[in-house]
mmCIF file of C-alpha atoms in Angstrom:
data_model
loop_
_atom_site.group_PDB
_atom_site.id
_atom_site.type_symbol
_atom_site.label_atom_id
_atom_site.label_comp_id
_atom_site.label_asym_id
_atom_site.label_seq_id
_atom_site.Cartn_x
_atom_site.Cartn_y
_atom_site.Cartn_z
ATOM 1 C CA UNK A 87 0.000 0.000 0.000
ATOM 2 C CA UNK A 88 1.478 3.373 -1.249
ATOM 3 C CA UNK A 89 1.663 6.328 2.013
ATOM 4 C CA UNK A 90 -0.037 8.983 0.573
ATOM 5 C CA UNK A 91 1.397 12.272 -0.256
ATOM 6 C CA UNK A 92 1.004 15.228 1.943
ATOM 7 C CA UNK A 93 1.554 18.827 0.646
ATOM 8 C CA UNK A 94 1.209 21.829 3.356
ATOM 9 C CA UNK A 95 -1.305 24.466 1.449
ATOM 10 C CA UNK A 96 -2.838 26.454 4.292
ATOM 11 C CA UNK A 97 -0.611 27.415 7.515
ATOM 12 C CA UNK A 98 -1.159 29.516 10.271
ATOM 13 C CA UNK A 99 0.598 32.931 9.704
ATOM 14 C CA UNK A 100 0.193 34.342 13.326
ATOM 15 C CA UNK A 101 -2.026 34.779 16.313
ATOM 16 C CA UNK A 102 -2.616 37.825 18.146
ATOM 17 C CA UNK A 103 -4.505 39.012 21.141
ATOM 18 C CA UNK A 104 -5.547 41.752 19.444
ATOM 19 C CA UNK A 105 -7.586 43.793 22.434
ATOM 20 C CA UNK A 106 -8.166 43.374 26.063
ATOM 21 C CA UNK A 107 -12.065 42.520 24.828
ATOM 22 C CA UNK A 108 -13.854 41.321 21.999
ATOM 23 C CA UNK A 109 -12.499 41.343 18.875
ATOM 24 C CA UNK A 110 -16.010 43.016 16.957
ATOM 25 C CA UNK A 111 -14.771 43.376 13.789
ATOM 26 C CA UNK A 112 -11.000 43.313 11.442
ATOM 27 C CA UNK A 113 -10.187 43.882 7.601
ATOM 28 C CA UNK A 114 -7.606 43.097 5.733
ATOM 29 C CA UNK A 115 -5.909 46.087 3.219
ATOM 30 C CA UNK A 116 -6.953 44.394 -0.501
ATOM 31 C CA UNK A 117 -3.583 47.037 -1.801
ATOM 32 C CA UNK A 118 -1.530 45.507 -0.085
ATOM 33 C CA UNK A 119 -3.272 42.357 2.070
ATOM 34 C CA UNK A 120 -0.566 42.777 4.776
ATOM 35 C CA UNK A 121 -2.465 45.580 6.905
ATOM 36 C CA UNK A 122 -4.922 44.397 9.356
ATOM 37 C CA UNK A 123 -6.918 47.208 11.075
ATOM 38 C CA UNK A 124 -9.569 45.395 14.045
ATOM 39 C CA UNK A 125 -12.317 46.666 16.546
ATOM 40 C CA UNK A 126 -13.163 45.955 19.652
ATOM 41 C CA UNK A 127 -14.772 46.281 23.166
ATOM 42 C CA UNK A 128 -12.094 48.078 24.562
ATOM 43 C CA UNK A 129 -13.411 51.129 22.457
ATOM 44 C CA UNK A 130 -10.136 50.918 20.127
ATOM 45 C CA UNK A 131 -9.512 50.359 16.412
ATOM 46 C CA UNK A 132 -5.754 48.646 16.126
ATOM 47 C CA UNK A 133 -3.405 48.202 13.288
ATOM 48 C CA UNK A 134 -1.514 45.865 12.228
ATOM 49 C CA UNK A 135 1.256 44.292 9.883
ATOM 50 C CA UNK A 136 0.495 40.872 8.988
ATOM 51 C CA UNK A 137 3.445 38.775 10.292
ATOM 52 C CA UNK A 138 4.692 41.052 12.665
ATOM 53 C CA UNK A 139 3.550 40.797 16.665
ATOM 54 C CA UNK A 140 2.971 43.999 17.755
ATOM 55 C CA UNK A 141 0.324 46.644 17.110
ATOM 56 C CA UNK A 142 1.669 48.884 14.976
ATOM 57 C CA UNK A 143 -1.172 51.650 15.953
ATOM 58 C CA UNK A 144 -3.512 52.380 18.371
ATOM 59 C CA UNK A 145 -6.287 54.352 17.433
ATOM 60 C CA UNK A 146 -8.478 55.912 20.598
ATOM 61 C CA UNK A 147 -11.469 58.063 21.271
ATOM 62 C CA UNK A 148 -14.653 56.135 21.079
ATOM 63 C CA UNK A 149 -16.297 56.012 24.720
ATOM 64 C CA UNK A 150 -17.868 52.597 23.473
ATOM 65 C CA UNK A 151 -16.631 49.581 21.541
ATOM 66 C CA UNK A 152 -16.199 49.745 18.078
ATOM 67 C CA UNK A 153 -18.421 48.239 16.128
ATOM 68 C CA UNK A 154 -17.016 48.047 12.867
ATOM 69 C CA UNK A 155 -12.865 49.019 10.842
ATOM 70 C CA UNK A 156 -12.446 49.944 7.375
ATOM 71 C CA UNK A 157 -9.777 50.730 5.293
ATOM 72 C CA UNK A 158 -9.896 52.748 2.011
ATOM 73 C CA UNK A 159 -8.537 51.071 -1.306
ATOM 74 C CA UNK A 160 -5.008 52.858 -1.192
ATOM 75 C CA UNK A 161 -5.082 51.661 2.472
ATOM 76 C CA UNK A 162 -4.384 55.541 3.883
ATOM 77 C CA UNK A 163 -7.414 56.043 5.616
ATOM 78 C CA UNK A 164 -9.130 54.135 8.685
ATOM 79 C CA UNK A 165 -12.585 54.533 9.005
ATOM 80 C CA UNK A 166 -14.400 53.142 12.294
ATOM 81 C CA UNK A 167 -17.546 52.853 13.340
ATOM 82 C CA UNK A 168 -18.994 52.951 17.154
ATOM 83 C CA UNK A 169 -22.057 51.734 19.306
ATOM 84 C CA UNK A 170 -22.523 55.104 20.065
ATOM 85 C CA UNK A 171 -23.382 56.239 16.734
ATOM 86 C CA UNK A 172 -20.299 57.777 16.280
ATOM 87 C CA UNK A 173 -17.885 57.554 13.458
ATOM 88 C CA UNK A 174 -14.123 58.907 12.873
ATOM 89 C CA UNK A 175 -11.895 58.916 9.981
ATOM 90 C CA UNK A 176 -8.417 58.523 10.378
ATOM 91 C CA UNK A 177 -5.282 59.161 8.440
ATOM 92 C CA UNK A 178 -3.460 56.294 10.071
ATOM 93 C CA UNK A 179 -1.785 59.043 12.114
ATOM 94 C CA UNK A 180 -4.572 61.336 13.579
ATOM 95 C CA UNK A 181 -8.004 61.466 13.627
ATOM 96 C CA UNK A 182 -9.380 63.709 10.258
ATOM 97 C CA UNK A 183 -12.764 63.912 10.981
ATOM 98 C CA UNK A 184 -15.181 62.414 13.252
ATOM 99 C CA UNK A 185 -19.051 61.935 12.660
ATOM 100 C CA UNK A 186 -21.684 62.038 15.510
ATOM 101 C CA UNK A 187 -25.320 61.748 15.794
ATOM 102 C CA UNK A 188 -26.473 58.549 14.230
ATOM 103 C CA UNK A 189 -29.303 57.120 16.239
ATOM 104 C CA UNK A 190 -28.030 53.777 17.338
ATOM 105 C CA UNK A 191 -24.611 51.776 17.151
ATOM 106 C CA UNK A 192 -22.825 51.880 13.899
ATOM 107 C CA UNK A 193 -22.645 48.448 12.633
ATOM 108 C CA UNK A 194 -20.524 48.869 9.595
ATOM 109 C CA UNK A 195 -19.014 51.337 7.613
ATOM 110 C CA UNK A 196 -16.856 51.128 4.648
ATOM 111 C CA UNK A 197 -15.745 53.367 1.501
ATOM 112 C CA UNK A 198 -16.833 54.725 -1.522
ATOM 113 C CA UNK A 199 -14.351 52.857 -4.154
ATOM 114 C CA UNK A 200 -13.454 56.339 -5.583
ATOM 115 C CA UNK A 201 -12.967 57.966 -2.618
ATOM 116 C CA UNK A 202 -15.979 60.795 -2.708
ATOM 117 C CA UNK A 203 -17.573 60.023 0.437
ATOM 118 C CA UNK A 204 -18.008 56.947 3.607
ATOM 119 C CA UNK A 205 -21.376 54.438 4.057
ATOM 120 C CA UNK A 206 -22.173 54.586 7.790
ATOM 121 C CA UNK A 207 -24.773 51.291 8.261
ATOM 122 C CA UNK A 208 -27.106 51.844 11.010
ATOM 123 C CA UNK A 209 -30.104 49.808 12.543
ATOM 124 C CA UNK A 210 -32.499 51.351 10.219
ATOM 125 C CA UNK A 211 -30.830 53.731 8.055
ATOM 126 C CA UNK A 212 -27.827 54.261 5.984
ATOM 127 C CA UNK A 213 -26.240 57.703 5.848
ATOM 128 C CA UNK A 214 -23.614 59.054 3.372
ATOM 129 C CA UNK A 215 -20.470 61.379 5.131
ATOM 130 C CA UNK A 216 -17.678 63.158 3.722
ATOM 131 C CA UNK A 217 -15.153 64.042 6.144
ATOM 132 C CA UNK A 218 -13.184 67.140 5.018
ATOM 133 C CA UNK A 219 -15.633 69.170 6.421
ATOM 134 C CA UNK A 220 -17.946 66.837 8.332
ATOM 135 C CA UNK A 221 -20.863 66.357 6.313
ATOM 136 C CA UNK A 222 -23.980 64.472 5.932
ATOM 137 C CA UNK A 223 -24.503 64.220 2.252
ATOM 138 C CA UNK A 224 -27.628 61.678 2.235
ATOM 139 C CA UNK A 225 -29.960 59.361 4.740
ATOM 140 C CA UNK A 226 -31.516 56.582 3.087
ATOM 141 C CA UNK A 227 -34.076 54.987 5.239
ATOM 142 C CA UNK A 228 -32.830 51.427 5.432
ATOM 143 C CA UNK A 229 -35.329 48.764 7.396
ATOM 144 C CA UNK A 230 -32.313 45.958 7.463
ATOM 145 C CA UNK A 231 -32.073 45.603 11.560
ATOM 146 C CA UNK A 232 -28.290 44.781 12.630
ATOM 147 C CA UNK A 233 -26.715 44.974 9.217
ATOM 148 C CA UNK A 234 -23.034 42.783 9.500
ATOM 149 C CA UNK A 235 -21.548 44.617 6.212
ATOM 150 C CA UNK A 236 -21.900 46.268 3.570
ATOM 151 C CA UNK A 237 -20.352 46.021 -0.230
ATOM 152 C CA UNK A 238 -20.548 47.945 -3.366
ATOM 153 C CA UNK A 239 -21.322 46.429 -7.193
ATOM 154 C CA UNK A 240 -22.460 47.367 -10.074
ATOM 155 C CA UNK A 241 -23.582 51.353 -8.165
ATOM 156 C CA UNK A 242 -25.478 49.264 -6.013
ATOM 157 C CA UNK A 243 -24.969 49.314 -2.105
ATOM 158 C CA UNK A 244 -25.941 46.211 -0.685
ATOM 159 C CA UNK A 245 -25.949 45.066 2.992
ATOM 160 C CA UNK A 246 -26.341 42.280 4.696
ATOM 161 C CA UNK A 247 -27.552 41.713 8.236
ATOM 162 C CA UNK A 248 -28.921 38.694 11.070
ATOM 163 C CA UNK A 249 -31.334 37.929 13.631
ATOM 164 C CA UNK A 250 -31.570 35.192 15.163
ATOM 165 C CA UNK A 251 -31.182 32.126 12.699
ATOM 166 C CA UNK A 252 -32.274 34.690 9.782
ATOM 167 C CA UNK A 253 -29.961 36.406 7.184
ATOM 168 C CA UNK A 254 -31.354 39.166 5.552
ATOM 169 C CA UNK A 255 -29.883 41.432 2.246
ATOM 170 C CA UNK A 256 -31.094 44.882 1.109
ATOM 171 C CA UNK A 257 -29.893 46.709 -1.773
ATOM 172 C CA UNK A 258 -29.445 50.766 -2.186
ATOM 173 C CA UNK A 259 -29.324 52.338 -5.340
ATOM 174 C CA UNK A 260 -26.414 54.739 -5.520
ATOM 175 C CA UNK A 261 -27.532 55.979 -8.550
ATOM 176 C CA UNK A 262 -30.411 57.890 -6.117
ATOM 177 C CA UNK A 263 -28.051 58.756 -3.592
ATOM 178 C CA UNK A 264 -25.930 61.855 -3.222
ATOM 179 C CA UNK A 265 -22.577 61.217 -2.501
ATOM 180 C CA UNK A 266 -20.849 64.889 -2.940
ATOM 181 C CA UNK A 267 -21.691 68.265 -1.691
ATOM 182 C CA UNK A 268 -23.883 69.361 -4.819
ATOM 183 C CA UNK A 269 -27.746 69.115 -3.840
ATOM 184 C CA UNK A 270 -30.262 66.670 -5.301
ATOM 185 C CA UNK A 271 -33.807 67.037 -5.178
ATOM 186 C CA UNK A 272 -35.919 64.472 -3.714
ATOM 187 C CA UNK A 273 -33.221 63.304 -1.033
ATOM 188 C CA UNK A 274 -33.345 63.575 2.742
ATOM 189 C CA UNK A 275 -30.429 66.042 2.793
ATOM 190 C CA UNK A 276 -28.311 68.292 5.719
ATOM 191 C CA UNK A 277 -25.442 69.892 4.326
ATOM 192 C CA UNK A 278 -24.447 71.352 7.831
ATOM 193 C CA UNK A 279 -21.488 70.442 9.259
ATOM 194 C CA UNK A 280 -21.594 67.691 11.814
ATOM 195 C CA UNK A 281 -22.272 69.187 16.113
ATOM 196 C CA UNK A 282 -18.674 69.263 16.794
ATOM 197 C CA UNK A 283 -17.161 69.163 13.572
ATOM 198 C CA UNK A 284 -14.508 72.139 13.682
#
């Protein structure tokens, strides 16, 4: 009887303990796929080099865990997401911007591909930010619950969220949306800057 062959195709790369709570969320950079920016209960978003042991970044101000990290395609900017409802965009040095107000926890967030603007998922609603000045560009009244994430194809938004044993998946159309500072009718808008923007 022949001993079969056994080739090694998947490994372990590295284990962290990545906060003093619960990990709530991570992405990987898609430039680059060796930055790793996570969330947690200890109110933190932390960065990372894949393969190396140490956080290379600690990113603080939330007074609640973070709900939900981000990186932007070029892998320069953080976004994260709170409990609280609130929001901040970082420059993986300091915090650029930071967005309050949103009704409940902030359950995901992520990036337009192009840059223009940031998708901040709520329980019921998703609202469209840019962050250089604060702004709310757009609130689309969402009915998804405790959406998990959020992706982009095709200038459709969809999300995805659970309850329970139930998965559920809406879809926005960003064709409707605005997603810059010039004005659209028919959209929920506030150009204003953000309560403590400044």
């Amino acid at each position: 009887m022949a001993t079969p062959v056994v080739t090694k195709t998947a490994w372990k790369l590295q284990e962290i303990v990545a906060h003093a709570g619960n990990v709530s969320s991570l992405v990987l950079g898609k430039a680059s796929g060796r930055l790793l920016a996570t969330g947690g209960d200890d109110c933190r978003a932390n960065l990372w080099s894949i393969s190396k042991p140490n956080c290379i970044m600690s990113l603080t101000g939330h007074t609640s865990p973070v709900e939900s990290v981000r990186l932007n395609t070029p892998e320069e900017l953080i976004v994260d997401g709170s409990q609280s409802g609130s929001s901040r965009v970082w420059d993986l040095e300091a915090v650029v911007s930071c967005m309050e107000g949103e009704p409940g926890p902030v359950r995901s967030v992520l990036f337009n591909p192009d840059g223009c603007c940031l998708y901040s998922g709520c329980q019921d609603s998703l609202r469209v930010y840019g962050w250089e000045p604060e702004r709310c560009f757009d609130v689309v009244l969402v009915n998804w619950g405790k959406v998990a994430d959020l992706a982009i194809c095709n200038d459709q938004l969809i999300g995805v969220a659970f309850s329970q044993s139930n998965v559920f998946s809406s879809v926005v159309d960003l064709t409707q949306v605005t997603r810059t500072s010039t004005v659209a009718q028919d959209s929920v808008q506030d150009s204003r800057p953000l309560p403590g923007a400044g």
